[in-house]
Tab-separated table of C-alpha atoms in Angstrom:
chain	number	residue	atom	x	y	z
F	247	UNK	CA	-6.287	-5.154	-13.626
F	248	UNK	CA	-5.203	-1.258	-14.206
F	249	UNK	CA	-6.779	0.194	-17.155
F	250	UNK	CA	-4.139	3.053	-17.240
F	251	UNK	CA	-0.887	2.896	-18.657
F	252	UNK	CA	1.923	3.752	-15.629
F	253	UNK	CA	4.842	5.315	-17.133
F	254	UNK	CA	6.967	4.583	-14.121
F	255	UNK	CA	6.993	2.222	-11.456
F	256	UNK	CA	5.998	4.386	-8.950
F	257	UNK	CA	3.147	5.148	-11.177
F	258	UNK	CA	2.353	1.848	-10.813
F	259	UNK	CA	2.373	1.140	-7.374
F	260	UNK	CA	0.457	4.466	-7.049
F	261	UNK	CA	-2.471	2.887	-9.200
F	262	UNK	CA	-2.301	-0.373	-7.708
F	263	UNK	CA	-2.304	1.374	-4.282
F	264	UNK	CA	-5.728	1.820	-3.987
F	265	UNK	CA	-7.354	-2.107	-4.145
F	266	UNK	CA	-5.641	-2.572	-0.429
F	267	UNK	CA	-6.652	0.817	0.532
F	268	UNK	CA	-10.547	0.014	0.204
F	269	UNK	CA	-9.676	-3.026	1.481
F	270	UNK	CA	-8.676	-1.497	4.731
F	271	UNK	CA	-11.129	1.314	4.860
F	272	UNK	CA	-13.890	-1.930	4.940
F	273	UNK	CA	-11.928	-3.305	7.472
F	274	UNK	CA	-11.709	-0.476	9.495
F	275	UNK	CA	-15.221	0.763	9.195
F	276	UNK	CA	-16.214	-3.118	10.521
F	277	UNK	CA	-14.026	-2.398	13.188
F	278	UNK	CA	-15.231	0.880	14.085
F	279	UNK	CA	-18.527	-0.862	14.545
F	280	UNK	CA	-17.386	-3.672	16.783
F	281	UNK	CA	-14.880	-1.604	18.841
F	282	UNK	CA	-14.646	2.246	18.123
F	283	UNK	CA	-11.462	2.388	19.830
F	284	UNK	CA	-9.740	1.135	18.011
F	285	UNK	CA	-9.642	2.968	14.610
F	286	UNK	CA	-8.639	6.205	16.176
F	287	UNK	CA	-4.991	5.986	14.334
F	288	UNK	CA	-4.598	5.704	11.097
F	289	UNK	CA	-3.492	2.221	9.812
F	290	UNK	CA	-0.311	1.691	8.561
F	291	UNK	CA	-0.098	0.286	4.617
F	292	UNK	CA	3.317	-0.535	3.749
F	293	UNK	CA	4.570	0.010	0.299
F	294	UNK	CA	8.263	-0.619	-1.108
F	295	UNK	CA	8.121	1.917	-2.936
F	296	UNK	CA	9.619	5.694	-1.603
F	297	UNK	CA	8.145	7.797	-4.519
F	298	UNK	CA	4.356	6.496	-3.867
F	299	UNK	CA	4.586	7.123	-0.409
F	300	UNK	CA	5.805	10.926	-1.243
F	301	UNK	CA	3.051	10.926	-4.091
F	302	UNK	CA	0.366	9.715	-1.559
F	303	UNK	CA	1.355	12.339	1.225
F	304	UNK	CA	2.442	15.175	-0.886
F	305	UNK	CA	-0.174	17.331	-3.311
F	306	UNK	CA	2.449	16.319	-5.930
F	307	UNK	CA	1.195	16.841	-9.455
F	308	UNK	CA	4.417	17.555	-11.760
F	309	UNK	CA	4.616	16.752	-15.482
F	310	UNK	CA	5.157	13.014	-14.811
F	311	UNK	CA	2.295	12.519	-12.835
F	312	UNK	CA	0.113	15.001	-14.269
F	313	UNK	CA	-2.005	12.309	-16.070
F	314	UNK	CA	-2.659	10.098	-13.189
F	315	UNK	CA	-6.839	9.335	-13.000
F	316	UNK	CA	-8.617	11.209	-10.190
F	317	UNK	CA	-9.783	8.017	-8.992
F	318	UNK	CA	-6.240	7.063	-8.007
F	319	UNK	CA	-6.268	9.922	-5.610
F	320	UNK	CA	-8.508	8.375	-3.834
F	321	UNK	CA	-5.420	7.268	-2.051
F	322	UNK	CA	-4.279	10.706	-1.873
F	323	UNK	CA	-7.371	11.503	0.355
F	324	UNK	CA	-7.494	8.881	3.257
F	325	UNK	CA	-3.754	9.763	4.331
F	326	UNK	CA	-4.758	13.517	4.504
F	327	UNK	CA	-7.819	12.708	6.417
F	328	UNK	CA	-5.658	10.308	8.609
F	329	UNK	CA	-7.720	6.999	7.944
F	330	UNK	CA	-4.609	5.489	6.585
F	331	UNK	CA	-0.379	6.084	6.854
F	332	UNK	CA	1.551	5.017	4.207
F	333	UNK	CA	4.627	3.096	5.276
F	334	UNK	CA	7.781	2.557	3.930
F	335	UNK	CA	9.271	-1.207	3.802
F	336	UNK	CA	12.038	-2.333	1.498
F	337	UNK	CA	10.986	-5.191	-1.062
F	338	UNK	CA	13.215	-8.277	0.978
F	339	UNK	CA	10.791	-7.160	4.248
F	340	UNK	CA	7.756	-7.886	2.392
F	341	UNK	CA	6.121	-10.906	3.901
F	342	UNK	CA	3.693	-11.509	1.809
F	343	UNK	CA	6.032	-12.006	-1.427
F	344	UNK	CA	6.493	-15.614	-0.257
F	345	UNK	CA	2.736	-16.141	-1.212
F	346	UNK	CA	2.450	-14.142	-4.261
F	347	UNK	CA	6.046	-14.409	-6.189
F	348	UNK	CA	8.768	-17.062	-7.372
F	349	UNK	CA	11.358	-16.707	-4.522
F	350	UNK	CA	14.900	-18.803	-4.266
F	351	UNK	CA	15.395	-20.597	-1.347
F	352	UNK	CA	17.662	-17.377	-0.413
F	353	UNK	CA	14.848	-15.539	0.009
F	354	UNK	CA	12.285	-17.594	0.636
F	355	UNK	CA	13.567	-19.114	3.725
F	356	UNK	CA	13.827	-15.528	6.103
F	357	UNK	CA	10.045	-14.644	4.858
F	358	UNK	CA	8.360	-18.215	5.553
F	359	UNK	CA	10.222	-17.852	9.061
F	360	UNK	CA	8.729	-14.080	9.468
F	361	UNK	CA	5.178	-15.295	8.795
F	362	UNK	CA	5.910	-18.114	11.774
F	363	UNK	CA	4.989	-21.150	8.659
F	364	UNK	CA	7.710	-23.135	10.163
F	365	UNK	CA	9.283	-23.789	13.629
């Protein structure tokens, strides 16, 4: 749960960013051990939202984002040092949305296909 009030929704998703980000710098340092290899890219973390992406790549501190913790650019610093890319993927691609919000069958249907949960 975020202890900071976002004043946008790309605030938001900026602040929220960073939970899967450790997630996947543990799974890449396990990696790394197993196979070195293999973590020589940096991994891609899709978000649907444009303006965290930009925030996460760019220096960007402006007067709407000015107030944003230091721990949140924690996110900030593994894309410049190349451990992770942020991606770009509209909110219908998200496969994981079937498993975490109420869909219609509209919706549903394409993303339970995508994750292969039916033939």
């Amino acid at each position: 749960k975020q202890r900071t009030v976002a004043l946008s929704s790309c605030e938001d998703e900026y602040m929220a960013f960073p939970a899967s980000v450790e997630d996947t710098i543990w799974l890449r340092q396990l990696i790394s051990e197993i196979e070195p290899n293999l973590v020589k890219i940096p991994t891609k973390v899709f978000c649907d939202n444009q303006g965290t992406i930009h925030m996460a790549q760019n220096n960007v501190i402006g007067p709407k984002s000015k107030h944003i913790d230091i721990k949140h650019n924690f996110l900030r610093n593994h894309v410049q040092d190349r451990s992770i890319s942020g991606i770009y993927l509209p909110t219908e691609d998200m496969l994981a949305d079937v498993l975490t919000k109420p869909l219609g069958k509209i919706k549903f249907e394409p993303l339970i296909k995508g994750l292969c949960l039916v033939t």
